[in-house]
One Martini backbone bead per residue (centre of mass of N, CA, C, O) as a GRO file, in nm:
protein
  418
    1MET     BB    1  -2.605   2.327   1.234
    2GLY     BB    2  -2.902   2.457   1.141
    3GLY     BB    3  -3.046   2.212   1.221
    4PHE     BB    4  -2.852   1.983   1.120
    5SER     BB    5  -2.956   1.659   1.232
    6HIS     BB    6  -2.998   1.344   1.360
    7ALA     BB    7  -3.271   1.401   1.542
    8SER     BB    8  -3.433   1.503   1.246
    9ARG     BB    9  -3.367   1.297   1.029
   10GLU     BB   10  -3.438   1.266   0.658
   11PRO     BB   11  -3.461   1.125   0.413
   12VAL     BB   12  -3.281   1.169   0.139
   13ARG     BB   13  -3.449   1.355  -0.142
   14ILE     BB   14  -3.232   1.406  -0.440
   15ALA     BB   15  -3.295   1.461  -0.707
   16THR     BB   16  -3.230   1.349  -1.004
   17VAL     BB   17  -2.994   1.446  -1.262
   18THR     BB   18  -2.800   1.560  -1.534
   19TRP     BB   19  -2.535   1.552  -1.691
   20GLN     BB   20  -2.301   1.789  -1.742
   21ARG     BB   21  -2.114   2.097  -1.842
   22ARG     BB   22  -1.862   2.130  -1.547
   23VAL     BB   23  -1.686   2.469  -1.546
   24ILE     BB   24  -1.421   2.658  -1.444
   25ASN     BB   25  -1.524   2.995  -1.374
   26ASN     BB   26  -1.415   3.240  -1.156
   27GLY     BB   27  -1.482   3.026  -0.937
   28LYS     BB   28  -1.727   2.924  -1.091
   29ALA     BB   29  -2.016   2.665  -1.201
   30THR     BB   30  -2.075   2.498  -1.415
   31ASP     BB   31  -2.161   2.260  -1.613
   32MET     BB   32  -2.075   1.950  -1.620
   33GLN     BB   33  -1.901   1.697  -1.703
   34GLN     BB   34  -1.893   1.499  -2.031
   35SER     BB   35  -1.899   1.206  -2.254
   36THR     BB   36  -1.982   1.314  -2.558
   37ASP     BB   37  -1.705   1.322  -2.783
   38ARG     BB   38  -1.541   1.182  -2.565
   39ILE     BB   39  -1.359   1.041  -2.342
   40LEU     BB   40  -1.323   1.081  -2.035
   41THR     BB   41  -1.038   1.162  -1.784
   42THR     BB   42  -0.914   1.045  -1.474
   43HIS     BB   43  -0.938   0.952  -1.075
   44VAL     BB   44  -0.904   0.965  -0.766
   45GLY     BB   45  -0.593   1.145  -0.609
   46SER     BB   46  -0.371   1.030  -0.516
   47LEU     BB   47  -0.018   1.168  -0.521
   48ALA     BB   48   0.285   1.225  -0.507
   49ARG     BB   49   0.539   1.353  -0.271
   50PRO     BB   50   0.746   1.507  -0.223
   51ASP     BB   51   1.025   1.503   0.014
   52HIS     BB   52   0.962   1.785   0.140
   53VAL     BB   53   0.685   1.720   0.270
   54LEU     BB   54   0.756   1.479   0.387
   55GLU     BB   55   0.845   1.531   0.615
   56ALA     BB   56   0.630   1.744   0.718
   57LEU     BB   57   0.400   1.485   0.691
   58PHE     BB   58   0.568   1.344   0.982
   59ALA     BB   59   0.550   1.488   1.156
   60LYS     BB   60   0.253   1.549   1.165
   61GLU     BB   61   0.180   1.278   1.249
   62ARG     BB   62   0.377   1.287   1.513
   63GLY     BB   63   0.344   1.548   1.648
   64GLU     BB   64   0.536   1.752   1.582
   65ASP     BB   65   0.738   1.976   1.475
   66TYR     BB   66   0.704   2.243   1.220
   67ASP     BB   67   0.737   2.424   0.929
   68THR     BB   68   0.385   2.600   0.854
   69ALA     BB   69   0.503   2.814   0.635
   70LYS     BB   70   0.706   2.603   0.483
   71PHE     BB   71   0.428   2.404   0.434
   72ALA     BB   72   0.256   2.624   0.263
   73GLU     BB   73   0.457   2.616  -0.001
   74LEU     BB   74   0.513   2.352  -0.090
   75VAL     BB   75   0.252   2.238  -0.138
   76GLN     BB   76   0.180   2.504  -0.357
   77GLN     BB   77   0.379   2.381  -0.545
   78ALA     BB   78   0.295   2.078  -0.599
   79VAL     BB   79   0.031   2.169  -0.686
   80ALA     BB   80   0.137   2.319  -0.955
   81ASP     BB   81   0.267   2.066  -1.058
   82ILE     BB   82   0.048   1.817  -1.036
   83VAL     BB   83  -0.146   1.962  -1.252
   84GLN     BB   84  -0.025   1.982  -1.412
   85GLN     BB   85   0.061   1.701  -1.532
   86GLN     BB   86  -0.136   1.614  -1.570
   87VAL     BB   87  -0.239   1.778  -1.842
   88SER     BB   88  -0.010   1.681  -2.008
   89LEU     BB   89  -0.121   1.384  -2.008
   90GLY     BB   90  -0.486   1.425  -2.042
   91ILE     BB   91  -0.660   1.514  -1.761
   92ASP     BB   92  -0.964   1.655  -1.754
   93VAL     BB   93  -0.965   1.565  -1.427
   94VAL     BB   94  -0.859   1.699  -1.132
   95CYS     BB   95  -0.617   1.770  -0.853
   96ASP     BB   96  -0.401   1.766  -0.549
   97GLY     BB   97  -0.311   1.503  -0.489
   98GLU     BB   98  -0.302   1.578  -0.133
   99GLN     BB   99  -0.047   1.729  -0.045
  100SER     BB  100  -0.159   1.801   0.179
  101LYS     BB  101  -0.179   1.459   0.286
  102SER     BB  102  -0.088   1.222   0.438
  103SER     BB  103  -0.399   1.115   0.432
  104PHE     BB  104  -0.735   1.015   0.338
  105LEU     BB  105  -0.773   0.978   0.649
  106THR     BB  106  -0.625   1.122   0.876
  107TYR     BB  107  -0.606   1.419   0.797
  108ILE     BB  108  -0.895   1.475   0.996
  109ALA     BB  109  -0.768   1.516   1.268
  110GLU     BB  110  -0.757   1.807   1.228
  111ARG     BB  111  -1.084   1.900   1.166
  112LEU     BB  112  -1.170   1.730   1.422
  113ALA     BB  113  -1.265   1.722   1.731
  114GLY     BB  114  -1.330   1.506   1.982
  115PHE     BB  115  -1.011   1.413   2.039
  116SER     BB  116  -0.788   1.177   2.154
  117PRO     BB  117  -0.555   1.001   2.293
  118SER     BB  118  -0.447   0.705   2.246
  119GLU     BB  119  -0.420   0.279   2.248
  120LYS     BB  120  -0.645   0.242   2.065
  121ASP     BB  121  -0.692   0.155   1.804
  122GLY     BB  122  -0.857   0.068   1.498
  123GLU     BB  123  -0.880  -0.012   1.200
  124ASP     BB  124  -0.764  -0.316   1.068
  125LEU     BB  125  -0.693  -0.494   0.740
  126TRP     BB  126  -0.473  -0.663   0.805
  127VAL     BB  127  -0.593  -0.786   1.112
  128GLU     BB  128  -0.774  -1.061   1.084
  129SER     BB  129  -0.798  -1.135   0.790
  130ARG     BB  130  -0.910  -1.316   0.517
  131GLU     BB  131  -0.600  -1.261   0.406
  132ALA     BB  132  -0.412  -1.348   0.634
  133ILE     BB  133  -0.538  -1.616   0.721
  134ALA     BB  134  -0.488  -1.697   0.404
  135PHE     BB  135  -0.182  -1.593   0.376
  136PRO     BB  136   0.016  -1.566   0.677
  137GLU     BB  137   0.312  -1.500   0.532
  138PHE     BB  138   0.278  -1.292   0.326
  139TYR     BB  139   0.196  -1.065   0.513
  140ALA     BB  140   0.429  -1.037   0.715
  141ILE     BB  141   0.637  -0.932   0.493
  142HIS     BB  142   0.481  -0.700   0.428
  143ARG     BB  143   0.535  -0.574   0.679
  144LYS     BB  144   0.826  -0.633   0.751
  145LEU     BB  145   0.880  -0.417   0.505
  146ARG     BB  146   0.707  -0.133   0.671
  147GLU     BB  147   0.871  -0.132   0.893
  148GLY     BB  148   1.011   0.229   0.911
  149LEU     BB  149   0.826   0.378   0.697
  150VAL     BB  150   0.627   0.464   0.842
  151ALA     BB  151   0.395   0.731   0.971
  152THR     BB  152   0.270   0.707   1.253
  153PRO     BB  153   0.016   0.796   1.414
  154VAL     BB  154  -0.177   0.959   1.663
  155LYS     BB  155  -0.403   0.802   1.868
  156LEU     BB  156  -0.751   0.807   1.809
  157VAL     BB  157  -1.040   0.883   2.088
  158CYS     BB  158  -1.366   0.945   2.123
  159THR     BB  159  -1.488   1.214   2.361
  160GLY     BB  160  -1.631   1.395   2.214
  161PRO     BB  161  -1.768   1.667   2.039
  162VAL     BB  162  -1.805   1.661   1.671
  163GLN     BB  163  -1.640   1.894   1.541
  164TYR     BB  164  -1.549   2.154   1.238
  165VAL     BB  165  -1.199   2.273   1.271
  166GLY     BB  166  -1.044   2.282   0.940
  167GLN     BB  167  -1.121   2.602   0.783
  168ALA     BB  168  -0.873   2.668   0.657
  169ALA     BB  169  -0.716   2.407   0.525
  170LEU     BB  170  -0.879   2.413   0.326
  171GLN     BB  171  -0.884   2.708   0.248
  172ARG     BB  172  -0.575   2.628   0.099
  173ASP     BB  173  -0.647   2.418  -0.111
  174ILE     BB  174  -0.866   2.558  -0.278
  175GLU     BB  175  -0.677   2.781  -0.339
  176ASN     BB  176  -0.418   2.570  -0.507
  177VAL     BB  177  -0.625   2.435  -0.684
  178LYS     BB  178  -0.717   2.672  -0.841
  179ALA     BB  179  -0.466   2.823  -0.963
  180ALA     BB  180  -0.321   2.585  -1.076
  181ALA     BB  181  -0.622   2.544  -1.282
  182ALA     BB  182  -0.588   2.870  -1.403
  183ARG     BB  183  -0.317   2.818  -1.511
  184HIS     BB  184  -0.313   2.574  -1.691
  185GLN     BB  185  -0.648   2.477  -1.768
  186ALA     BB  186  -0.813   2.360  -1.607
  187GLN     BB  187  -1.185   2.228  -1.651
  188GLU     BB  188  -1.169   2.045  -1.395
  189VAL     BB  189  -1.235   1.971  -1.039
  190PHE     BB  190  -1.144   1.838  -0.770
  191MET     BB  191  -1.181   1.706  -0.415
  192THR     BB  192  -1.112   1.530  -0.146
  193ALA     BB  193  -1.337   1.299   0.104
  194VAL     BB  194  -1.419   1.093   0.409
  195SER     BB  195  -1.675   0.917   0.499
  196PRO     BB  196  -1.758   0.867   0.761
  197SER     BB  197  -1.705   0.570   0.801
  198ASP     BB  198  -1.403   0.592   0.835
  199VAL     BB  199  -1.347   0.745   1.070
  200GLU     BB  200  -1.506   0.590   1.286
  201GLY     BB  201  -1.289   0.333   1.232
  202GLN     BB  202  -1.000   0.518   1.308
  203GLN     BB  203  -1.217   0.622   1.586
  204PRO     BB  204  -1.275   0.559   1.830
  205ASN     BB  205  -1.532   0.518   2.085
  206GLU     BB  206  -1.643   0.740   2.424
  207PHE     BB  207  -1.891   0.868   2.391
  208TYR     BB  208  -2.131   0.775   2.238
  209GLY     BB  209  -2.464   0.562   2.302
  210SER     BB  210  -2.411   0.471   1.979
  211GLU     BB  211  -2.287   0.386   1.660
  212GLU     BB  212  -2.536   0.569   1.534
  213GLU     BB  213  -2.441   0.847   1.625
  214TYR     BB  214  -2.152   0.863   1.596
  215LEU     BB  215  -2.190   0.861   1.284
  216PHE     BB  216  -2.383   1.142   1.244
  217ALA     BB  217  -2.138   1.340   1.393
  218ILE     BB  218  -2.004   1.311   1.158
  219ALA     BB  219  -2.173   1.358   0.923
  220ASP     BB  220  -2.237   1.657   1.060
  221ALA     BB  221  -1.906   1.759   1.024
  222MET     BB  222  -1.847   1.643   0.708
  223HIS     BB  223  -2.035   1.888   0.583
  224GLU     BB  224  -1.885   2.136   0.560
  225GLU     BB  225  -1.706   2.022   0.354
  226TYR     BB  226  -1.773   1.937   0.137
  227GLN     BB  227  -1.992   2.234   0.156
  228ALA     BB  228  -1.738   2.387   0.056
  229ILE     BB  229  -1.647   2.261  -0.204
  230VAL     BB  230  -1.898   2.340  -0.385
  231ASP     BB  231  -1.892   2.628  -0.326
  232ALA     BB  232  -1.612   2.672  -0.488
  233GLY     BB  233  -1.669   2.499  -0.776
  234LEU     BB  234  -1.605   2.207  -0.726
  235LEU     BB  235  -1.602   1.884  -0.673
  236LEU     BB  236  -1.692   1.611  -0.473
  237GLN     BB  237  -1.506   1.321  -0.335
  238VAL     BB  238  -1.624   1.019  -0.155
  239ASP     BB  239  -1.420   0.814   0.052
  240ASP     BB  240  -1.535   0.442   0.063
  241PRO     BB  241  -1.356   0.171   0.105
  242ARG     BB  242  -1.504   0.020   0.371
  243LEU     BB  243  -1.779  -0.072   0.208
  244LEU     BB  244  -1.587  -0.308   0.141
  245THR     BB  245  -1.392  -0.368   0.375
  246TYR     BB  246  -1.522  -0.492   0.585
  247TYR     BB  247  -1.531  -0.773   0.460
  248ILE     BB  248  -1.235  -0.822   0.521
  249SER     BB  249  -1.194  -0.777   0.845
  250ARG     BB  250  -1.467  -0.971   0.928
  251PRO     BB  251  -1.486  -1.284   0.898
  252ASP     BB  252  -1.736  -1.352   1.082
  253LEU     BB  253  -1.885  -1.242   0.859
  254GLU     BB  254  -2.189  -1.223   0.622
  255VAL     BB  255  -2.303  -1.029   0.361
  256ALA     BB  256  -2.563  -0.972   0.490
  257ASP     BB  257  -2.438  -0.849   0.682
  258CYS     BB  258  -2.283  -0.585   0.570
  259ARG     BB  259  -2.519  -0.493   0.419
  260ARG     BB  260  -2.638  -0.365   0.668
  261TRP     BB  261  -2.416  -0.195   0.736
  262ALA     BB  262  -2.426  -0.045   0.455
  263GLU     BB  263  -2.678   0.111   0.534
  264LEU     BB  264  -2.612   0.299   0.725
  265ARG     BB  265  -2.356   0.403   0.572
  266VAL     BB  266  -2.548   0.558   0.347
  267GLU     BB  267  -2.737   0.729   0.488
  268ALA     BB  268  -2.496   0.919   0.653
  269LEU     BB  269  -2.413   0.986   0.344
  270ASN     BB  270  -2.627   1.148   0.299
  271HIS     BB  271  -2.696   1.308   0.461
  272ALA     BB  272  -2.418   1.494   0.410
  273LEU     BB  273  -2.517   1.582   0.145
  274GLN     BB  274  -2.761   1.768   0.229
  275GLY     BB  275  -2.779   1.986  -0.006
  276ILE     BB  276  -2.661   1.867  -0.232
  277PRO     BB  277  -2.577   1.825  -0.553
  278ALA     BB  278  -2.574   1.495  -0.732
  279GLU     BB  279  -2.348   1.659  -0.943
  280ARG     BB  280  -2.108   1.736  -0.767
  281VAL     BB  281  -2.088   1.424  -0.705
  282ARG     BB  282  -1.795   1.197  -0.592
  283PHE     BB  283  -1.791   0.817  -0.582
  284HIS     BB  284  -1.529   0.617  -0.374
  285THR     BB  285  -1.487   0.248  -0.409
  286CYS     BB  286  -1.271   0.000  -0.283
  287TYR     BB  287  -0.984  -0.251  -0.171
  288GLY     BB  288  -0.713  -0.070  -0.123
  289ILE     BB  289  -0.416  -0.164  -0.046
  290ASN     BB  290  -0.287  -0.410  -0.230
  291ILE     BB  291  -0.046  -0.630  -0.365
  292GLY     BB  292  -0.181  -0.893  -0.346
  293PRO     BB  293  -0.425  -1.178  -0.404
  294ARG     BB  294  -0.672  -1.077  -0.331
  295VAL     BB  295  -0.962  -1.329  -0.297
  296HIS     BB  296  -1.164  -1.247  -0.070
  297GLU     BB  297  -1.327  -1.026  -0.158
  298MET     BB  298  -1.558  -0.860  -0.263
  299ASN     BB  299  -1.841  -0.897  -0.526
  300LEU     BB  300  -2.001  -0.611  -0.668
  301VAL     BB  301  -2.312  -0.740  -0.637
  302ASP     BB  302  -2.278  -0.724  -0.312
  303MET     BB  303  -2.325  -0.386  -0.360
  304VAL     BB  304  -2.411  -0.210  -0.598
  305ASP     BB  305  -2.682  -0.107  -0.475
  306ILE     BB  306  -2.590   0.058  -0.255
  307MET     BB  307  -2.374   0.224  -0.388
  308LEU     BB  308  -2.651   0.384  -0.564
  309LYS     BB  309  -2.758   0.517  -0.339
  310VAL     BB  310  -2.549   0.695  -0.338
  311GLU     BB  311  -2.613   1.084  -0.404
  312ALA     BB  312  -2.497   1.074  -0.678
  313GLY     BB  313  -2.323   1.088  -1.004
  314ALA     BB  314  -2.043   0.942  -0.950
  315TYR     BB  315  -1.862   0.602  -1.011
  316SER     BB  316  -1.604   0.475  -0.883
  317PHE     BB  317  -1.389   0.172  -0.879
  318GLU     BB  318  -1.313  -0.100  -0.975
  319ALA     BB  319  -1.177  -0.282  -1.284
  320GLY     BB  320  -0.808  -0.306  -1.348
  321ASN     BB  321  -0.801  -0.577  -1.196
  322PRO     BB  322  -0.798  -0.933  -1.206
  323ARG     BB  323  -1.005  -0.952  -0.957
  324HIS     BB  324  -1.235  -0.712  -1.136
  325GLU     BB  325  -1.280  -0.721  -1.433
  326HIS     BB  326  -1.490  -0.920  -1.501
  327GLU     BB  327  -1.739  -0.717  -1.353
  328TRP     BB  328  -1.848  -0.542  -1.591
  329LYS     BB  329  -2.144  -0.750  -1.590
  330VAL     BB  330  -2.283  -0.665  -1.436
  331TRP     BB  331  -2.420  -0.402  -1.577
  332GLU     BB  332  -2.634  -0.590  -1.759
  333ASN     BB  333  -2.791  -0.604  -1.461
  334ILE     BB  334  -2.768  -0.255  -1.420
  335LYS     BB  335  -2.971   0.037  -1.380
  336VAL     BB  336  -2.856   0.278  -1.477
  337PRO     BB  337  -2.935   0.557  -1.328
  338GLU     BB  338  -3.030   0.874  -1.443
  339GLY     BB  339  -2.713   1.070  -1.540
  340LYS     BB  340  -2.516   0.869  -1.432
  341VAL     BB  341  -2.177   0.770  -1.386
  342LEU     BB  342  -1.878   0.605  -1.470
  343ILE     BB  343  -1.610   0.481  -1.308
  344PRO     BB  344  -1.391   0.303  -1.388
  345GLY     BB  345  -1.106   0.140  -1.415
  346VAL     BB  346  -0.805   0.110  -1.617
  347ILE     BB  347  -0.545   0.165  -1.377
  348SER     BB  348  -0.371   0.025  -1.107
  349HIS     BB  349  -0.288   0.009  -0.792
  350SER     BB  350  -0.171  -0.329  -0.771
  351THR     BB  351   0.076  -0.297  -1.065
  352PRO     BB  352   0.372  -0.198  -1.205
  353LEU     BB  353   0.189  -0.216  -1.442
  354VAL     BB  354   0.139  -0.066  -1.810
  355GLU     BB  355  -0.089  -0.050  -1.976
  356HIS     BB  356  -0.208  -0.069  -2.193
  357PRO     BB  357  -0.373   0.121  -2.464
  358GLN     BB  358  -0.537  -0.121  -2.609
  359LEU     BB  359  -0.697  -0.199  -2.327
  360VAL     BB  360  -0.796   0.035  -2.195
  361ALA     BB  361  -0.997   0.052  -2.468
  362GLN     BB  362  -1.140  -0.238  -2.411
  363ARG     BB  363  -1.259  -0.135  -2.154
  364LEU     BB  364  -1.429   0.099  -2.219
  365GLN     BB  365  -1.592  -0.038  -2.460
  366ARG     BB  366  -1.747  -0.229  -2.232
  367PHE     BB  367  -1.876   0.048  -2.120
  368ALA     BB  368  -2.018   0.160  -2.332
  369GLN     BB  369  -2.205  -0.081  -2.455
  370THR     BB  370  -2.331  -0.119  -2.202
  371VAL     BB  371  -2.437   0.189  -2.059
  372GLY     BB  372  -2.284   0.415  -2.251
  373ARG     BB  373  -2.073   0.609  -2.320
  374GLU     BB  374  -2.174   0.927  -2.179
  375ASN     BB  375  -2.120   0.741  -1.855
  376VAL     BB  376  -1.858   0.749  -1.916
  377MET     BB  377  -1.550   0.699  -1.765
  378ALA     BB  378  -1.183   0.743  -1.693
  379GLY     BB  379  -0.982   0.543  -1.449
  380SER     BB  380  -0.909   0.459  -1.164
  381ASP     BB  381  -0.916   0.241  -0.873
  382CYS     BB  382  -0.687   0.401  -0.707
  383GLY     BB  383  -0.453   0.563  -0.517
  384PHE     BB  384  -0.102   0.607  -0.531
  385ALA     BB  385  -0.075   0.768  -0.240
  386SER     BB  386  -0.284   0.737   0.016
  387PHE     BB  387  -0.004   0.698   0.174
  388ALA     BB  388   0.280   0.878   0.215
  389ALA     BB  389   0.437   0.596   0.359
  390THR     BB  390   0.352   0.459   0.068
  391GLU     BB  391   0.497   0.592  -0.244
  392GLN     BB  392   0.683   0.315  -0.342
  393GLU     BB  393   0.488   0.086  -0.463
  394ILE     BB  394   0.407   0.331  -0.660
  395HIS     BB  395   0.612   0.466  -0.906
  396PRO     BB  396   0.567   0.772  -1.001
  397SER     BB  397   0.710   0.669  -1.331
  398ILE     BB  398   0.422   0.449  -1.324
  399VAL     BB  399   0.268   0.620  -1.310
  400TRP     BB  400   0.244   0.826  -1.524
  401ALA     BB  401   0.235   0.620  -1.742
  402LYS     BB  402  -0.050   0.509  -1.656
  403PHE     BB  403  -0.191   0.793  -1.768
  404ALA     BB  404  -0.077   0.781  -2.057
  405ALA     BB  405  -0.257   0.517  -2.123
  406LEU     BB  406  -0.545   0.652  -2.014
  407ALA     BB  407  -0.560   0.843  -2.286
  408GLU     BB  408  -0.465   0.652  -2.479
  409GLY     BB  409  -0.697   0.498  -2.480
  410ALA     BB  410  -0.963   0.679  -2.494
  411ARG     BB  411  -0.878   0.764  -2.733
  412LEU     BB  412  -0.926   0.511  -2.894
  413ALA     BB  413  -1.232   0.464  -2.806
  414SER     BB  414  -1.287   0.661  -2.898
  415SER     BB  415  -1.260   0.611  -3.230
  416GLU     BB  416  -1.465   0.363  -3.238
  417LEU     BB  417  -1.727   0.521  -3.117
  418TRP     BB  418  -1.730   0.801  -3.311
   0.00000   0.00000   0.00000
């Protein structure tokens, strides 16, 4: 890694830069887009995969044989279709919908070396979590309904040095989305990548001497994926739901304990981002996929200051569901660092209800009036197909209706704000 190591790491100090306009031009990036004359639209990332892509993804998850060449062709077409759909619905900053990935989380298993099959489970958000303890009957039904739907991936454990080996798969993803963006004239493209913390939570450690050593080894490896995405002229979005969901999964810990835990994870992420301009990075955190009560989730006010320590140019978070919509007021007392952009969710992945465009507009206006219209971009709470096997939690036809409401709501808000 050319001297990029945990042992010699220094605190990351990347200068804050002005968030400007950046578009894809002949494969290179110019200045990044900002809501300078209207509220721009984007979303978190994952979108439904076609059934024929899902079949191959399920085989990959189970470690079964599948036609790799045919899979590559199917994914290429799926990416082209999903980019076209986003553009046609008025989404300004688009992505590949994670069409090649079985999930935002487990895809990394084929891109990192140092792991072996194991019977040991990684972190499970809904087993003995605060929510499961409070509503056991609901979550028992929830688990039963999901039985047989999920293509359970092979469980992995870290048994050797963590190294990045996913260059070929990553390059295919980059080429697919750039070709689709050029074909459908998408001005700006982002690509998602999982955070070191979420890799740590999914694959237990049996090799490194401490959790910190393991965490920073993952960060060193993930730096290669992050850097390649940015070098390709794309925006990097780091997905880090664990920053908030750790509290849900650990009812034995207090908020202060989780804050201390989070400080180290943000330090590790900044280590992985070292040398990457902050204005090329979006950071996303959320509370996971949970169409449930959601009573015991961490309050944004208890983590927002730590979230803002991530060396990113934009921050994406949940603000569109009834459990967290009120938290827009948190930003009345938080000074958003100069040049940073907020991407609040104004449509939610946790309900099939399609938000009215006027409601979307009102949500955006509240944020714009609080932090400045140029510092706001319209987003979604989370992805709509974060795990390929749970595609139908919100049916794709409903997702597209939500996207249409997102774009129309942003237009309505813009007409009031400009």
